[in-house]
Amino acid sequence: MSTLTSPEKEQYWIDVAVELSAQFALTAAEIDRKAELPKDNLRLLFERGLDTAILPEEKGGAGISYATFGRIVFEIARGCSSTACIWLMNTSAAESLITLSNPDTSEFYLQQWKQGKRFANALSEPTSGNLFLTPVQEAKPLGDGDWSLDGAKRFVSGAELADFFLVNASIDGAPAFFGVERDETVEIHEIWDALGMRGTRSQLIGFNQTRLKAANRFGQVVSNRQNLIALGLPWLSLGIAQAAYDALKVQAAGKKLSDGKPLTHVQWIQYETAEAHVKLKAAKLLAQHLLELADAGSEQTIVVSMEAKILANQVAKEVADLGLRVGGGLAFTRSLPFERHLRDAQAGGLMAYSSEMCKLFVGKFELNVRDE
Ligand SMILES: Cc1cc2nc3c(=O)[nH]c(=O)nc-3n(C[C@H](O)[C@H](O)[C@H](O)COP(=O)(O)OP(=O)(O)OC[C@H]3O[C@@H](n4cnc5c(N)ncnc54)[C@H](O)[C@@H]3O)c2cc1C
């Protein structure tokens, strides 16, 4: 690895993701059907070094660009969307805790992450998961400098595997973020009987007088810090869209009508494939633009991440829907993958920030409406 030039190094990580993704695709349907955590996939991602690749080289990472990070999320999602979702959430939680904690705590989390411990985001409160930056669950001071949290966070992807959680709470009415190690005060409630992304097992977590340690509280967030979830979520949806698009082309070429010609000769399928292709290409270009801005350290990523997410979420639903129509009746069953793509594609628009929230933000920005 050390002899590789930079573009070759970035390509190396993409190639690893492509290779693993092909393997993940073989079990994606079973993981969905059984709503099982993709433990083997997550272990492979760790063993091949992808978990730490985004960290800078001085921390023992590979120092990959955001462009490569997004591409990795895309490739994993193409093979297994649940794996990609957990991996994005886990990596983001670990990267945040390593980057934003005080030096001693940061070093501790870094060593844990390098050893393969799992980190998860426990940020979505039952009142509104979209308002995760302004939590309403108030932590109480314990008198020794720490706080205690009684509350719950919902939809924590990969919760059952997690050793550490990134948790938010309100302290004197202001948002605060902590790293919390799993202990007996952290209770997992099985709620994940979900429509799609079933392998994420995004459960509800109860915090019962859980200690929020002052030493594990985030310091100041640098203003142009990039958020891996905001950068990765469009690519999660695009991976699903790409999987559906690839599958529909295979289906159209393989299925013959009574005249002996394959479905690729049907005119409406040609028209709609062209539309799907152009939309998918446009969505990828916008998501790529987002990553280029992130690599340049731009603050524009806040609004562009929402633009990219709106389009990617929509395109994923549309391409999966086209797959369902091209597949016909068989696509309504589990014999073809389109029903899974269609269910999985719904998640992107619900995940924070929801498509609606993104549209509100972008609309206000475009119309120059400022909140009073
Ligand atoms: C597959 C999956 C994995 C997830 N993984 C994680 C995870 O690992 N960690 C984690 O913390 N969370 C996770 N989440 C939660 C996710 O990020 C969102 O927080 C959650 O789906 C949305 O929250 P909610 O259900 O409370 O909806 P709400 O926030 O209550 O929203 C409900 C509706 O109201 C709308 N709405 C809400 N607020 C406003 C507003 N101010 N203005 C206009 N409209 C508004 C929304 O658009 C939506 O239509 C996951 C969710 C999914 C589906």
Short mmCIF file of C-alpha atoms and ligand atoms in Angstrom, two decimals:
data_model
loop_
_atom_site.label_atom_id
_atom_site.label_comp_id
_atom_site.label_asym_id
_atom_site.label_seq_id
_atom_site.Cartn_x
_atom_site.Cartn_y
_atom_site.Cartn_z
CA MET A 1 0.00 0.00 0.00
CA SER A 2 2.69 2.53 0.92
CA THR A 3 4.17 2.50 -2.62
CA LEU A 4 0.86 3.46 -4.23
CA THR A 5 0.31 6.96 -5.55
CA SER A 6 -2.72 8.81 -4.24
CA PRO A 7 -5.29 8.06 -7.01
CA GLU A 8 -4.16 4.42 -6.97
CA LYS A 9 -4.59 4.33 -3.22
CA GLU A 10 -8.13 5.71 -3.45
CA GLN A 11 -8.92 3.18 -6.20
CA TYR A 12 -7.59 0.36 -4.03
CA TRP A 13 -10.26 1.05 -1.40
CA ILE A 14 -13.00 1.29 -4.02
CA ASP A 15 -11.87 -2.05 -5.47
CA VAL A 16 -12.07 -3.65 -2.01
CA ALA A 17 -15.63 -2.31 -1.62
CA VAL A 18 -16.61 -3.57 -5.09
CA GLU A 19 -15.22 -7.03 -4.32
CA LEU A 20 -16.99 -7.25 -0.95
CA SER A 21 -20.22 -5.87 -2.38
CA ALA A 22 -20.45 -8.71 -4.91
CA GLN A 23 -20.12 -11.12 -2.01
CA PHE A 24 -22.75 -9.25 0.09
CA ALA A 25 -25.22 -9.38 -2.81
CA LEU A 26 -25.38 -13.17 -2.46
CA THR A 27 -26.95 -13.00 1.02
CA ALA A 28 -28.83 -9.67 0.85
CA ALA A 29 -32.22 -11.30 0.19
CA GLU A 30 -31.78 -13.76 3.07
CA ILE A 31 -30.68 -11.01 5.47
CA ASP A 32 -33.81 -9.08 4.50
CA ARG A 33 -36.11 -12.09 4.82
CA LYS A 34 -34.80 -13.11 8.23
CA ALA A 35 -34.30 -9.48 9.40
CA GLU A 36 -30.87 -10.59 10.52
CA LEU A 37 -27.87 -8.42 11.32
CA PRO A 38 -25.23 -8.80 8.57
CA LYS A 39 -22.56 -9.67 11.13
CA ASP A 40 -20.27 -11.47 8.68
CA ASN A 41 -20.36 -8.53 6.25
CA LEU A 42 -19.51 -6.05 9.00
CA ARG A 43 -16.66 -8.27 10.16
CA LEU A 44 -15.27 -8.45 6.61
CA LEU A 45 -15.45 -4.67 6.22
CA PHE A 46 -13.47 -4.35 9.43
CA GLU A 47 -10.94 -7.03 8.53
CA ARG A 48 -10.28 -5.47 5.11
CA GLY A 49 -9.54 -2.11 6.77
CA LEU A 50 -12.53 -0.16 5.44
CA ASP A 51 -13.76 0.87 8.92
CA THR A 52 -10.72 3.00 9.61
CA ALA A 53 -9.96 4.09 6.01
CA ILE A 54 -11.59 7.52 6.46
CA LEU A 55 -9.38 8.37 9.45
CA PRO A 56 -6.25 10.42 8.76
CA GLU A 57 -2.97 8.56 8.31
CA GLU A 58 -1.54 9.97 11.56
CA LYS A 59 -4.36 8.18 13.39
CA GLY A 60 -3.61 4.93 11.61
CA GLY A 61 -6.28 5.38 8.94
CA ALA A 62 -5.81 5.54 5.17
CA GLY A 63 -6.76 9.22 4.86
CA ILE A 64 -9.14 8.53 1.97
CA SER A 65 -11.07 11.42 0.43
CA TYR A 66 -14.78 12.00 1.00
CA ALA A 67 -15.20 11.19 -2.72
CA THR A 68 -13.87 7.71 -2.06
CA PHE A 69 -15.89 7.35 1.14
CA GLY A 70 -19.13 8.11 -0.73
CA ARG A 71 -18.22 5.67 -3.48
CA ILE A 72 -17.61 2.97 -0.85
CA VAL A 73 -21.07 3.55 0.68
CA PHE A 74 -22.55 3.32 -2.86
CA GLU A 75 -20.76 0.07 -3.67
CA ILE A 76 -21.71 -1.60 -0.38
CA ALA A 77 -25.35 -0.46 -0.77
CA ARG A 78 -25.45 -1.96 -4.27
CA GLY A 79 -24.73 -5.34 -2.71
CA CYS A 80 -26.58 -5.08 0.61
CA SER A 81 -28.32 -1.87 1.67
CA SER A 82 -28.70 -2.92 5.33
CA THR A 83 -24.95 -3.52 5.57
CA ALA A 84 -24.27 -0.12 4.00
CA CYS A 85 -26.70 1.62 6.34
CA ILE A 86 -25.19 0.11 9.50
CA TRP A 87 -21.67 0.69 8.21
CA LEU A 88 -22.37 4.35 7.45
CA MET A 89 -23.96 4.91 10.87
CA ASN A 90 -21.21 3.02 12.72
CA THR A 91 -18.36 4.72 10.89
CA SER A 92 -19.91 8.14 11.36
CA ALA A 93 -20.43 7.58 15.12
CA ALA A 94 -16.85 6.36 15.56
CA GLU A 95 -15.36 9.16 13.44
CA SER A 96 -17.33 11.79 15.39
CA LEU A 97 -16.33 10.37 18.77
CA ILE A 98 -12.67 10.11 17.73
CA THR A 99 -12.58 13.58 16.18
CA LEU A 100 -14.64 15.59 18.65
CA SER A 101 -13.72 14.08 22.04
CA ASN A 102 -10.94 15.41 24.25
CA PRO A 103 -7.48 13.95 23.47
CA ASP A 104 -7.50 11.14 26.08
CA THR A 105 -11.04 10.02 25.30
CA SER A 106 -10.36 10.31 21.58
CA GLU A 107 -7.32 8.03 21.89
CA PHE A 108 -9.41 5.50 23.84
CA TYR A 109 -12.14 5.45 21.17
CA LEU A 110 -9.54 5.23 18.42
CA GLN A 111 -7.98 2.13 19.95
CA GLN A 112 -11.42 0.54 20.47
CA TRP A 113 -12.44 1.24 16.86
CA LYS A 114 -9.16 -0.20 15.57
CA GLN A 115 -9.80 -3.36 17.59
CA GLY A 116 -13.16 -3.85 15.93
CA LYS A 117 -15.49 -2.57 18.64
CA ARG A 118 -18.80 -1.31 17.23
CA PHE A 119 -20.09 2.25 17.57
CA ALA A 120 -23.67 3.37 16.92
CA ASN A 121 -25.63 6.60 16.68
CA ALA A 122 -28.35 6.85 19.35
CA LEU A 123 -29.68 10.27 18.41
CA SER A 124 -33.30 9.99 17.25
CA GLU A 125 -35.72 10.80 20.05
CA PRO A 126 -39.26 9.39 19.94
CA THR A 127 -40.70 12.95 19.81
CA SER A 128 -38.90 13.69 16.54
CA GLY A 129 -35.95 11.89 15.05
CA ASN A 130 -35.50 14.75 12.61
CA LEU A 131 -34.70 17.19 15.40
CA PHE A 132 -31.67 15.22 16.58
CA LEU A 133 -29.56 18.37 16.82
CA THR A 134 -31.98 19.85 19.36
CA PRO A 135 -32.78 16.96 21.75
CA VAL A 136 -35.53 17.53 24.31
CA GLN A 137 -34.61 14.77 26.77
CA GLU A 138 -32.98 16.67 29.63
CA ALA A 139 -29.99 15.14 31.42
CA LYS A 140 -29.84 15.78 35.19
CA PRO A 141 -26.63 16.91 36.94
CA LEU A 142 -25.28 14.29 39.35
CA GLY A 143 -23.37 16.84 41.42
CA ASP A 144 -19.94 15.35 40.62
CA GLY A 145 -19.61 16.99 37.21
CA ASP A 146 -21.37 14.20 35.30
CA TRP A 147 -25.04 13.93 34.24
CA SER A 148 -27.67 11.22 34.28
CA LEU A 149 -29.97 10.41 31.37
CA ASP A 150 -33.41 8.82 31.61
CA GLY A 151 -34.90 8.47 28.16
CA ALA A 152 -34.97 6.59 24.90
CA LYS A 153 -33.50 6.85 21.41
CA ARG A 154 -35.14 5.16 18.48
CA PHE A 155 -34.02 3.41 15.30
CA VAL A 156 -30.41 2.79 16.32
CA SER A 157 -28.93 0.85 13.40
CA GLY A 158 -26.90 -2.15 14.50
CA ALA A 159 -27.81 -1.41 18.14
CA GLU A 160 -27.48 -5.01 19.27
CA LEU A 161 -23.83 -5.19 18.19
CA ALA A 162 -22.80 -1.80 19.55
CA ASP A 163 -20.24 -1.38 22.31
CA PHE A 164 -20.41 2.43 22.30
CA PHE A 165 -23.14 4.93 21.49
CA LEU A 166 -23.05 8.53 20.36
CA VAL A 167 -25.87 10.02 22.46
CA ASN A 168 -27.46 13.47 22.50
CA ALA A 169 -29.22 15.13 25.44
CA SER A 170 -30.38 18.54 26.50
CA ILE A 171 -28.35 20.19 29.26
CA ASP A 172 -29.92 23.37 30.65
CA GLY A 173 -31.88 23.59 27.42
CA ALA A 174 -28.81 23.37 25.14
CA PRO A 175 -27.86 20.36 22.98
CA ALA A 176 -24.95 18.23 24.20
CA PHE A 177 -23.32 15.11 22.74
CA PHE A 178 -21.61 12.27 24.61
CA GLY A 179 -19.94 8.95 24.06
CA VAL A 180 -21.61 6.28 26.19
CA GLU A 181 -20.20 2.82 26.80
CA ARG A 182 -22.77 0.04 26.89
CA ASP A 183 -23.55 -1.09 30.45
CA GLU A 184 -26.50 -2.49 32.42
CA THR A 185 -28.33 0.89 32.32
CA VAL A 186 -28.60 0.64 28.52
CA GLU A 187 -31.55 -1.51 27.48
CA ILE A 188 -32.37 -2.61 23.95
CA HIS A 189 -36.04 -2.96 23.02
CA GLU A 190 -36.88 -4.95 19.92
CA ILE A 191 -39.10 -2.76 17.77
CA TRP A 192 -37.64 -3.38 14.32
CA ASP A 193 -40.39 -5.21 12.45
CA ALA A 194 -39.71 -2.95 9.49
CA LEU A 195 -40.89 -2.51 5.90
CA GLY A 196 -37.36 -2.30 4.50
CA MET A 197 -33.71 -2.17 5.53
CA ARG A 198 -34.71 -5.06 7.71
CA GLY A 199 -31.15 -6.21 8.36
CA THR A 200 -30.28 -2.93 10.11
CA ARG A 201 -32.31 -4.03 13.16
CA SER A 202 -32.60 -0.38 14.14
CA GLN A 203 -33.95 -0.89 17.66
CA LEU A 204 -35.11 1.42 20.44
CA ILE A 205 -32.64 1.98 23.25
CA GLY A 206 -33.73 2.83 26.78
CA PHE A 207 -31.33 4.79 28.97
CA ASN A 208 -32.09 4.17 32.64
CA GLN A 209 -30.16 6.64 34.77
CA THR A 210 -27.25 6.24 32.38
CA ARG A 211 -24.19 8.25 33.40
CA LEU A 212 -23.14 10.87 30.85
CA LYS A 213 -19.53 11.54 31.77
CA ALA A 214 -18.17 15.07 31.47
CA ALA A 215 -14.93 13.53 30.17
CA ASN A 216 -16.86 11.95 27.29
CA ARG A 217 -18.68 15.13 26.23
CA PHE A 218 -17.89 16.67 22.85
CA GLY A 219 -15.85 19.85 22.73
CA GLN A 220 -16.45 22.68 20.26
CA VAL A 221 -17.35 21.57 16.74
CA VAL A 222 -15.18 23.25 14.10
CA SER A 223 -17.44 25.20 11.75
CA ASN A 224 -16.53 23.58 8.41
CA ARG A 225 -16.48 20.02 9.76
CA GLN A 226 -18.04 17.59 7.29
CA ASN A 227 -20.65 15.14 8.50
CA LEU A 228 -20.21 11.61 7.14
CA ILE A 229 -23.91 10.77 7.41
CA ALA A 230 -24.95 13.81 5.38
CA LEU A 231 -22.32 12.93 2.76
CA GLY A 232 -23.15 9.22 2.72
CA LEU A 233 -26.96 9.14 2.79
CA PRO A 234 -27.45 10.15 -0.87
CA TRP A 235 -25.06 7.33 -1.84
CA LEU A 236 -26.99 4.82 0.26
CA SER A 237 -30.10 5.54 -1.82
CA LEU A 238 -28.09 5.61 -5.04
CA GLY A 239 -26.64 2.17 -4.30
CA ILE A 240 -30.19 0.81 -4.03
CA ALA A 241 -31.15 2.62 -7.25
CA GLN A 242 -28.13 1.17 -9.07
CA ALA A 243 -28.91 -2.36 -7.87
CA ALA A 244 -32.51 -2.01 -9.14
CA TYR A 245 -31.32 -0.51 -12.44
CA ASP A 246 -28.80 -3.29 -13.06
CA ALA A 247 -31.37 -5.94 -12.19
CA LEU A 248 -34.04 -4.47 -14.46
CA LYS A 249 -31.65 -4.51 -17.44
CA VAL A 250 -30.87 -8.18 -16.77
CA GLN A 251 -34.58 -8.95 -16.42
CA ALA A 252 -35.51 -7.08 -19.63
CA ALA A 253 -32.81 -8.88 -21.60
CA GLY A 254 -33.65 -12.33 -20.24
CA LYS A 255 -37.45 -12.37 -20.42
CA LYS A 256 -38.92 -13.16 -23.84
CA LEU A 257 -42.48 -12.34 -24.88
CA SER A 258 -44.64 -14.63 -27.04
CA ASP A 259 -43.13 -13.19 -30.26
CA GLY A 260 -39.74 -14.48 -29.12
CA LYS A 261 -38.30 -10.99 -28.60
CA PRO A 262 -36.93 -9.94 -25.23
CA LEU A 263 -38.50 -7.17 -23.16
CA THR A 264 -35.65 -4.86 -24.21
CA HIS A 265 -37.55 -4.48 -27.51
CA VAL A 266 -40.66 -3.11 -25.85
CA GLN A 267 -40.90 0.60 -26.55
CA TRP A 268 -42.22 1.83 -23.19
CA ILE A 269 -39.39 -0.05 -21.45
CA GLN A 270 -36.85 1.64 -23.72
CA TYR A 271 -38.35 5.07 -22.94
CA GLU A 272 -38.53 4.52 -19.22
CA THR A 273 -35.07 2.97 -19.07
CA ALA A 274 -33.71 6.11 -20.73
CA GLU A 275 -35.48 8.27 -18.13
CA ALA A 276 -34.20 6.12 -15.26
CA HIS A 277 -30.68 6.20 -16.69
CA VAL A 278 -30.64 9.99 -17.04
CA LYS A 279 -32.10 10.57 -13.57
CA LEU A 280 -29.67 8.15 -11.96
CA LYS A 281 -26.76 9.76 -13.78
CA ALA A 282 -27.88 13.25 -12.72
CA ALA A 283 -28.35 12.15 -9.11
CA LYS A 284 -24.87 10.60 -9.06
CA LEU A 285 -23.33 13.76 -10.52
CA LEU A 286 -25.00 15.91 -7.85
CA ALA A 287 -23.90 13.52 -5.09
CA GLN A 288 -20.40 13.55 -6.59
CA HIS A 289 -20.43 17.36 -6.57
CA LEU A 290 -21.35 17.20 -2.87
CA LEU A 291 -18.29 15.06 -2.14
CA GLU A 292 -16.01 17.34 -4.16
CA LEU A 293 -17.25 20.31 -2.12
CA ALA A 294 -16.62 18.32 1.07
CA ASP A 295 -13.07 17.50 -0.03
CA ALA A 296 -12.53 21.20 -0.70
CA GLY A 297 -13.72 21.99 2.85
CA SER A 298 -16.68 24.02 1.57
CA GLU A 299 -19.51 25.12 3.86
CA GLN A 300 -21.90 24.78 0.91
CA THR A 301 -22.15 21.06 1.70
CA ILE A 302 -25.01 21.73 4.13
CA VAL A 303 -27.42 22.83 1.41
CA VAL A 304 -25.97 20.61 -1.35
CA SER A 305 -26.22 17.51 0.88
CA MET A 306 -29.95 18.20 1.13
CA GLU A 307 -30.29 18.75 -2.63
CA ALA A 308 -28.40 15.52 -3.31
CA LYS A 309 -30.47 13.61 -0.77
CA ILE A 310 -33.81 14.82 -2.18
CA LEU A 311 -32.87 13.64 -5.68
CA ALA A 312 -31.20 10.38 -4.63
CA ASN A 313 -34.15 9.34 -2.42
CA GLN A 314 -36.62 10.06 -5.25
CA VAL A 315 -34.57 8.32 -7.95
CA ALA A 316 -34.18 5.19 -5.81
CA LYS A 317 -37.96 4.90 -5.43
CA GLU A 318 -38.58 5.53 -9.13
CA VAL A 319 -35.99 3.06 -10.42
CA ALA A 320 -37.18 0.35 -8.01
CA ASP A 321 -40.76 1.01 -9.16
CA LEU A 322 -39.71 0.65 -12.80
CA GLY A 323 -37.99 -2.63 -11.91
CA LEU A 324 -41.24 -3.84 -10.39
CA ARG A 325 -43.17 -3.00 -13.56
CA VAL A 326 -40.57 -4.53 -15.90
CA GLY A 327 -40.52 -7.68 -13.75
CA GLY A 328 -44.34 -7.98 -13.87
CA GLY A 329 -46.15 -10.38 -11.56
CA LEU A 330 -43.02 -12.25 -10.62
CA ALA A 331 -41.55 -8.98 -9.33
CA PHE A 332 -44.43 -8.85 -6.85
CA THR A 333 -42.90 -11.95 -5.26
CA ARG A 334 -39.50 -12.56 -3.73
CA SER A 335 -38.38 -14.39 -6.87
CA LEU A 336 -37.06 -11.08 -8.18
CA PRO A 337 -35.24 -8.44 -6.09
CA PHE A 338 -37.40 -5.45 -7.01
CA GLU A 339 -39.87 -5.70 -4.12
CA ARG A 340 -36.88 -5.55 -1.73
CA HIS A 341 -35.38 -2.60 -3.59
CA LEU A 342 -38.72 -0.82 -3.48
CA ARG A 343 -39.08 -1.38 0.30
CA ASP A 344 -35.45 -0.43 1.00
CA ALA A 345 -35.75 2.68 -1.15
CA GLN A 346 -38.46 4.08 1.15
CA ALA A 347 -36.01 4.41 4.05
CA GLY A 348 -33.80 7.11 2.53
CA GLY A 349 -36.56 9.71 2.46
CA LEU A 350 -37.54 8.97 6.07
CA MET A 351 -34.03 9.10 7.50
CA ALA A 352 -33.02 12.43 8.97
CA TYR A 353 -33.20 14.86 7.47
CA SER A 354 -36.35 13.58 5.81
CA SER A 355 -37.01 14.50 2.17
CA GLU A 356 -39.69 16.92 3.37
CA MET A 357 -37.33 18.65 5.79
CA CYS A 358 -34.68 18.86 3.07
CA LYS A 359 -37.19 20.42 0.67
CA LEU A 360 -38.22 22.97 3.30
CA PHE A 361 -34.59 23.90 3.86
CA VAL A 362 -33.69 24.12 0.17
CA GLY A 363 -36.93 25.96 -0.67
CA LYS A 364 -36.36 28.57 2.03
CA PHE A 365 -32.74 28.94 0.96
CA GLU A 366 -33.72 29.47 -2.67
CA LEU A 367 -36.50 31.90 -1.80
CA ASN A 368 -34.28 33.74 0.67
CA VAL A 369 -36.68 33.07 3.55
CA ARG A 370 -34.91 33.32 6.89
CA ASP A 371 -36.40 31.86 10.08
CA GLU A 372 -37.31 34.60 12.59
C1 LIG B 1 -33.36 2.43 8.18
C2 LIG B 1 -33.22 3.49 9.23
C3 LIG B 1 -32.05 3.55 9.97
C4 LIG B 1 -31.89 4.52 10.96
N1 LIG B 1 -30.74 4.54 11.72
C5 LIG B 1 -30.61 5.44 12.72
C6 LIG B 1 -29.46 5.41 13.59
O1 LIG B 1 -28.56 4.59 13.43
N2 LIG B 1 -29.39 6.32 14.59
C7 LIG B 1 -30.38 7.24 14.81
O2 LIG B 1 -30.26 8.05 15.74
N3 LIG B 1 -31.48 7.29 14.01
C8 LIG B 1 -31.61 6.41 12.99
N4 LIG B 1 -32.75 6.43 12.19
C9 LIG B 1 -33.76 7.45 12.44
C10 LIG B 1 -33.80 8.48 11.31
O3 LIG B 1 -32.60 9.14 11.14
C11 LIG B 1 -34.86 9.55 11.56
O4 LIG B 1 -34.55 10.24 12.69
C12 LIG B 1 -36.21 8.98 11.68
O5 LIG B 1 -36.46 8.03 10.70
C13 LIG B 1 -37.21 10.11 11.53
O6 LIG B 1 -37.66 10.40 12.78
P1 LIG B 1 -39.18 10.19 13.24
O7 LIG B 1 -39.67 8.87 12.85
O8 LIG B 1 -39.18 10.53 14.68
O9 LIG B 1 -39.95 11.23 12.38
P2 LIG B 1 -40.33 12.73 12.73
O10 LIG B 1 -39.11 13.56 12.92
O11 LIG B 1 -41.34 12.73 13.83
O12 LIG B 1 -41.04 13.16 11.39
C14 LIG B 1 -42.36 12.71 11.05
C15 LIG B 1 -42.85 13.51 9.85
O13 LIG B 1 -42.88 14.90 10.17
C16 LIG B 1 -42.08 15.64 9.29
N5 LIG B 1 -41.41 16.68 10.07
C17 LIG B 1 -40.73 16.52 11.23
N6 LIG B 1 -40.29 17.70 11.68
C18 LIG B 1 -40.71 18.63 10.79
C19 LIG B 1 -40.55 20.05 10.69
N7 LIG B 1 -39.89 20.74 11.62
N8 LIG B 1 -41.10 20.66 9.63
C20 LIG B 1 -41.76 19.96 8.70
N9 LIG B 1 -41.94 18.62 8.73
C21 LIG B 1 -41.41 17.97 9.77
C22 LIG B 1 -41.09 14.65 8.67
O14 LIG B 1 -40.71 15.05 7.37
C23 LIG B 1 -41.92 13.38 8.63
O15 LIG B 1 -42.69 13.40 7.46
C24 LIG B 1 -32.93 5.46 11.21
C25 LIG B 1 -34.12 5.41 10.44
C26 LIG B 1 -34.27 4.45 9.47
C27 LIG B 1 -35.55 4.42 8.68
#
